Amino acid sequence: MAAPQRVVLHAALSLCVLGCMSSHGGEPAASGVDGPPPEAVASAPVEDRLGWLDATRNTIYELLWRGAMRGDSWFGTGDAESEYRKVVGSIAPAILWDDHYGMSFPLRFNVLLPLPQLDERLHAFLGRVDPNEYVSESEEPSGAFRRQYGPVTQDQTILGLAFNPAVRGGGGFDAGAGMRVALPLDPYVKGSYSLVRGSSVDGRLLVRETAFWERDQGVGVTTRADLERIYQLRWMARWTGSATLSQRSQGVLGWSAVDVMRGYPGRRAVALELEVDGQTQAAVPLHSYGCKLAYRQSVLRKWLILEVRSSLAWPKDLPQQERRISPGVGLGFEMLLGTEVFLARPVTF
């Protein structure tokens, strides 16, 4: 196992331990190992008892930005360490269950690494995500945790380069290339143009066109439109529609969603989503529809987010299947790297 994956796995295990500790008042179980008496541990400040959590995050962050600096040094030297400390990303272990697909324990991570010597507009991307979300953009973005319902995601580790020039007021172009870290290697290339009109306060329209090539779907194009508006600086409503046509798609692959999000003081938020997806020439054109509800809040640290969610869906994969209700629940943590910005947008969607 590569060093970055070992560190990521260590973080996932640490966060799961954190969840167990939180459910028992933050006190570790007795293990019979020599150490301070239980009463001393119980009376210690929370900051001291959770020092291992800070150390885990700092270790991962140091590994990432120093790795980016070493790799970028192949193209020259001279940039200060502060430029490479602009690494951003997250690590997110979760426990998910729904009646249709059963139990799963996904571990997702994604980071953007600056490469100023190569080009200030370029970043290296490393993540474990669903390629249909990241490459072709044919599936609904699910954030750090995969979707609770809809097409089953096939998360894979992806390594690539992302080209993101300065965004202008009306939109801009971005591109990416890389490969899935698996045998046989599966390269991809993509390019997108986004057009933006209006503002979120008065009404904002985003139209995004993405052309791509990858082994699984061949050459294809995805068209997506988002219409959103913020109300009273607390509520945000968004409608999204997406359609993808590729060499190997069964007609047009599409999905549509309506999201309502509400932010609260104390770094808390709730979100509700209604969603439908399908393919026009598939054996079952209407694959699934349903709703999701999520609550997220910072816990113990600004950069550690706890999220719980529930869902109701009516999926159907095969013509002979009966469409029936499929309830679901989920719980996970998200450790933010290089940032403490709290977003109302759930990562479990």
Short mmCIF file of N, CA, C and O in Angstrom, two decimals, residues 169-171 193 195-200 203-207 227:
data_model
loop_
_atom_site.label_atom_id
_atom_site.label_comp_id
_atom_site.label_asym_id
_atom_site.label_seq_id
_atom_site.Cartn_x
_atom_site.Cartn_y
_atom_site.Cartn_z
N GLY A 169 -16.11 37.01 -14.78
CA GLY A 169 -17.47 37.23 -14.30
C GLY A 169 -18.52 36.41 -15.01
O GLY A 169 -19.48 35.95 -14.42
N GLY A 170 -18.36 36.20 -16.32
CA GLY A 170 -19.39 35.49 -17.07
C GLY A 170 -19.15 34.01 -17.22
O GLY A 170 -19.94 33.31 -17.87
N GLY A 171 -18.08 33.47 -16.65
CA GLY A 171 -17.80 32.05 -16.77
C GLY A 171 -16.38 31.80 -17.22
O GLY A 171 -15.53 32.71 -17.20
N TYR A 193 -16.75 24.16 -20.46
CA TYR A 193 -16.96 25.61 -20.51
C TYR A 193 -18.21 25.93 -19.70
O TYR A 193 -19.27 25.31 -19.91
N LEU A 195 -20.90 28.92 -18.36
CA LEU A 195 -21.47 30.25 -18.59
C LEU A 195 -22.33 30.62 -17.40
O LEU A 195 -23.22 29.86 -17.02
N VAL A 196 -22.07 31.78 -16.80
CA VAL A 196 -22.77 32.20 -15.59
C VAL A 196 -23.48 33.53 -15.86
O VAL A 196 -22.89 34.46 -16.42
N ARG A 197 -24.73 33.62 -15.42
CA ARG A 197 -25.50 34.84 -15.55
C ARG A 197 -26.23 35.11 -14.24
O ARG A 197 -26.80 34.22 -13.63
N GLY A 198 -26.17 36.38 -13.79
CA GLY A 198 -26.86 36.78 -12.57
C GLY A 198 -26.06 36.49 -11.32
O GLY A 198 -24.88 36.14 -11.37
N SER A 199 -26.71 36.67 -10.16
CA SER A 199 -26.09 36.42 -8.86
C SER A 199 -27.00 35.52 -8.04
O SER A 199 -28.20 35.42 -8.29
N SER A 200 -26.42 34.88 -7.02
CA SER A 200 -27.20 33.97 -6.20
C SER A 200 -28.30 34.69 -5.43
O SER A 200 -29.35 34.11 -5.14
N GLY A 203 -30.85 35.58 -8.29
CA GLY A 203 -31.12 34.48 -9.21
C GLY A 203 -29.91 34.26 -10.11
O GLY A 203 -29.48 35.17 -10.83
N ARG A 204 -29.33 33.07 -10.05
CA ARG A 204 -28.11 32.77 -10.78
C ARG A 204 -28.31 31.55 -11.67
O ARG A 204 -28.80 30.51 -11.23
N LEU A 205 -27.93 31.69 -12.94
CA LEU A 205 -28.03 30.59 -13.89
C LEU A 205 -26.62 30.17 -14.31
O LEU A 205 -25.81 31.00 -14.72
N LEU A 206 -26.34 28.87 -14.19
CA LEU A 206 -25.06 28.31 -14.62
C LEU A 206 -25.35 27.24 -15.66
O LEU A 206 -26.11 26.30 -15.40
N VAL A 207 -24.75 27.38 -16.83
CA VAL A 207 -24.83 26.36 -17.88
C VAL A 207 -23.42 25.83 -18.11
O VAL A 207 -22.50 26.63 -18.37
N LEU A 227 -29.99 26.46 -11.66
CA LEU A 227 -30.65 27.72 -11.36
C LEU A 227 -30.82 27.80 -9.86
O LEU A 227 -31.46 26.94 -9.25
#
